[in-house]
XYZ file of C-alpha atoms in Angstrom:
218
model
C -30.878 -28.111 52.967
C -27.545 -27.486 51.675
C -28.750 -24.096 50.505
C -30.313 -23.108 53.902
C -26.484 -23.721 55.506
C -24.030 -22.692 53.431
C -26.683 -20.177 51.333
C -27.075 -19.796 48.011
C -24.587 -20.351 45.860
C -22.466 -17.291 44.200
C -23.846 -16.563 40.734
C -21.303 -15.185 38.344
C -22.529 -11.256 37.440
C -22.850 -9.942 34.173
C -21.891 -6.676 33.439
C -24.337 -5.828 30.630
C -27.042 -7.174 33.305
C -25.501 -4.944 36.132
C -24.921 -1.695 33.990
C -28.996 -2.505 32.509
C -29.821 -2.764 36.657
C -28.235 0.102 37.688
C -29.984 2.101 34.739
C -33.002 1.076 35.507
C -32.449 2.317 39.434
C -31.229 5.604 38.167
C -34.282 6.628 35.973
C -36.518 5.091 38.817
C -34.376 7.353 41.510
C -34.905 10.660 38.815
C -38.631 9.935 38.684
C -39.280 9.846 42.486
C -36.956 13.102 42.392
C -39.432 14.800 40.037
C -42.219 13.869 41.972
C -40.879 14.850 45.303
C -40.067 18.388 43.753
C -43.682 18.996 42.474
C -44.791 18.018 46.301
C -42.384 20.394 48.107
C -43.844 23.187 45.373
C -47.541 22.315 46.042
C -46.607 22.575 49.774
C -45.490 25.736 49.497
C -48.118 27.223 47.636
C -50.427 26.126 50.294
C -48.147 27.413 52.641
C -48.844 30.814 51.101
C -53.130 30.435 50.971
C -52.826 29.719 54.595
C -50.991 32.756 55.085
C -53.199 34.819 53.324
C -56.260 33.074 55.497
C -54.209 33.887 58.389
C -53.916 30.242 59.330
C -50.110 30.531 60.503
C -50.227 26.842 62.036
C -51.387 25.112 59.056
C -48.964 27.594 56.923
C -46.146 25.725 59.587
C -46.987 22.472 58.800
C -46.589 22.848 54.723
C -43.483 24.056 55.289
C -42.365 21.424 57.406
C -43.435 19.328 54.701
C -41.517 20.832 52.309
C -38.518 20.818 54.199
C -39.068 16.838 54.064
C -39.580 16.616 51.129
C -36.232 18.261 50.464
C -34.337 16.286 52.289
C -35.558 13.370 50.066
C -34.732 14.576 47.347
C -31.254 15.525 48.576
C -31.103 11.847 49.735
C -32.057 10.488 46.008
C -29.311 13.046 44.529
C -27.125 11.451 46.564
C -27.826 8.186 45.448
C -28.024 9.286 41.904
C -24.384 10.176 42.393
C -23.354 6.924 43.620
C -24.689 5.089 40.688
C -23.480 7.009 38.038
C -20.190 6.300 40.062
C -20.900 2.979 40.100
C -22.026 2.770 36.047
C -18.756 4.585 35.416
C -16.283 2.199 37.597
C -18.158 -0.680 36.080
C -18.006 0.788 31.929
C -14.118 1.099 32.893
C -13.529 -2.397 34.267
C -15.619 -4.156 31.790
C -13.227 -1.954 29.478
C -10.430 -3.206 30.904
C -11.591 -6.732 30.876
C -12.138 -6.736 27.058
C -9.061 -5.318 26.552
C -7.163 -8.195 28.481
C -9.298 -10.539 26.884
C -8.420 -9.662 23.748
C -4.802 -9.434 24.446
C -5.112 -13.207 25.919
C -6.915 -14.600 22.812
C -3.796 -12.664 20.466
C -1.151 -14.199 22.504
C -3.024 -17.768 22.968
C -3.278 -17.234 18.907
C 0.023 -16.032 18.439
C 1.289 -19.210 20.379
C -0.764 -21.439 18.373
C 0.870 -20.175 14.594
C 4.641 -20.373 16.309
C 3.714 -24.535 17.244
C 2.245 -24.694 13.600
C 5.623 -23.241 12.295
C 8.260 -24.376 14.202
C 11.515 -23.337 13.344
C 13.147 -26.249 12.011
C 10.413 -26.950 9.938
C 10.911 -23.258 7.891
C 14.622 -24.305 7.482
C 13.443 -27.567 6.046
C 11.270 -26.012 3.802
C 13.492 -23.150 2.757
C 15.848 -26.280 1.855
C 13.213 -27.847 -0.421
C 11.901 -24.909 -1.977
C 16.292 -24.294 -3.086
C 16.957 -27.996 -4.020
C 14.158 -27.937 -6.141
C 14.534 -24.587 -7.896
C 18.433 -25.920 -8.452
C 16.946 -28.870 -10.371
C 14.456 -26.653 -12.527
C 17.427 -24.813 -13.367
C 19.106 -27.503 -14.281
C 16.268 -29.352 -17.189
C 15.995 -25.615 -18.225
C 20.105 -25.696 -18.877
C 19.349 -28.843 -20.773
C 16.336 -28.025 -22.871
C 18.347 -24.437 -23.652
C 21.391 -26.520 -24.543
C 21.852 -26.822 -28.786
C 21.196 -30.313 -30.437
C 25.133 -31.487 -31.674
C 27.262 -29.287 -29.587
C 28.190 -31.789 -27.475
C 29.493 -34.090 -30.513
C 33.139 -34.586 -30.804
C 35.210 -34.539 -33.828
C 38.966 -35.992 -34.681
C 40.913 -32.678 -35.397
C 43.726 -34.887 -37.346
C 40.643 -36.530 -39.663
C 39.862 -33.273 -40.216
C 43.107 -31.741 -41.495
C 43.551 -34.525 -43.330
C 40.522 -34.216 -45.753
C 41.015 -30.032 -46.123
C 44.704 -31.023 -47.211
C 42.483 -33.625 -49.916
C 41.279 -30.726 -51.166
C 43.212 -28.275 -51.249
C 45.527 -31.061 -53.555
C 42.223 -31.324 -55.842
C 41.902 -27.601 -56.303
C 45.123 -27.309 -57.377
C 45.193 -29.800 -59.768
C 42.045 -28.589 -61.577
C 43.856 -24.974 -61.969
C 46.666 -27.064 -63.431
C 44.704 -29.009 -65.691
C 43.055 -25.823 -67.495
C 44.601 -24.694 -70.524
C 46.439 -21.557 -70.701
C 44.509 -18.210 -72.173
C 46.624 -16.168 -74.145
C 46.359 -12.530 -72.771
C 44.996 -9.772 -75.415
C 47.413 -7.675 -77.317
C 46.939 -4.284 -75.550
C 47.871 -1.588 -78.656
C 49.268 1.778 -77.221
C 47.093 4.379 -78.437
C 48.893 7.513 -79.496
C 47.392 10.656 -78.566
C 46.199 13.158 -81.009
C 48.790 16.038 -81.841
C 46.536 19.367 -81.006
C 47.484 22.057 -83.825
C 48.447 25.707 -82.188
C 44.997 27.511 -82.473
C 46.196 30.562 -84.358
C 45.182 33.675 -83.170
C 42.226 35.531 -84.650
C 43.073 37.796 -87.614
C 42.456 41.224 -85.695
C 40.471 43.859 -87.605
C 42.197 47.245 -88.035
C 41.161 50.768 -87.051
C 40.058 53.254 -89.307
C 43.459 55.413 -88.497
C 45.231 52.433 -89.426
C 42.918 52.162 -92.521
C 44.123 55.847 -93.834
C 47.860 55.406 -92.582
C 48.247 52.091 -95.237
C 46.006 54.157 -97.777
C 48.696 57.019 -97.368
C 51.600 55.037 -97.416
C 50.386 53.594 -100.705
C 50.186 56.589 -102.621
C 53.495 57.813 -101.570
C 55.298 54.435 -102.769
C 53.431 55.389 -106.238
């Protein structure tokens, strides 16, 4: 009832469906095309016979038929071109439609994360994450630190008991009879003789000048 009124009611399209549709109606529209070609050929061949047979008025009517064929086929081209129009207009939308689509679900996403991590909640957690590496530093200080340095000692106590012994040390050294040091006797060094020269050996002139002299003193 409603329906016969008001009509049917508007389905939403889909453009896979439509671009499958329109596909369909172009390789139905390039079939008939092929057919009607092969027609206007077959006409015209006939056209020729009854030419031949001298039958101009039947030669007439083929090519009338031809020539209606023709426009057919220039009315399918026609219609070709306005569905590859139409497939292209339609590839570009549904190309811009993923696009925005996608671009809404990054910015609905995008939204989501920046109420997940709010602002004050990275401050609070950059706080945490510092207090607590503060306090690890801290037991590692402790643990590092070594066992007794800490102690304190009474620096008066102290120089008391090294003056204690220093007295002690002292009188052990005092207590210890005296050594009597070594007689040290002074060594005399030997007198070295004069070497005396080597008797030197006389020269056979000098041998018959003492032989000579020797008779003459006889």
């Amino acid at each position: 009832m409603f329906s016969r009124v008001f009509g049917k009611p508007k389905q939403e399209t889909n453009p896979l469906s439509t671009l499958e549709k329109l596909s369909e109606t172009l390789e139905m529209l390039e079939k008939k095309e092929k057919v009607l070609i092969r027609k206007a050929s077959a006409e015209v061949e006939k056209a020729k016979e009854y030419t031949k047979a001298k039958n101009k008025k039947a030669a007439i009517q083929c090519l009338k038929k031809k020539r209606l064929y023709e426009q057919q086929i220039e009315q399918l081209g026609n219609f070709q071109l306005r569905i590859h129009d139409q497939m292209i207009m339609l590839e570009g939308a549904k190309a811009t439609t993923e696009t925005v689509d996608a671009l809404r679900s990054g910015a609905a996403a995008m939204k989501s994360m920046q109420k997940a991590t709010n602002i004050d909640d990275v401050d609070k957690t950059m706080d945490e994450i510092n207090e607590q590496t503060e306090n690890m530093k801290q037991i590692q200080e402790a643990l590092s630190a070594p066992i007794g340095a800490a102690a304190d000692f009474d620096e008066d106590e102290l120089e008391a008991e090294l003056e204690e012994l220093e007295g002690l040390e002292l009188e052990e050294q005092l207590l210890q009879p005296a050594v009597p040091a070594p007689e040290t006797s002074m060594a005399v060094p030997p007198v070295r003789q004069p070497a005396r020269p080597a008797p030197r050996k006389n020269t056979a002139e000098e041998d018959e000048l003492a032989a000579l002299q020797a008779e003459m003193a006889l």
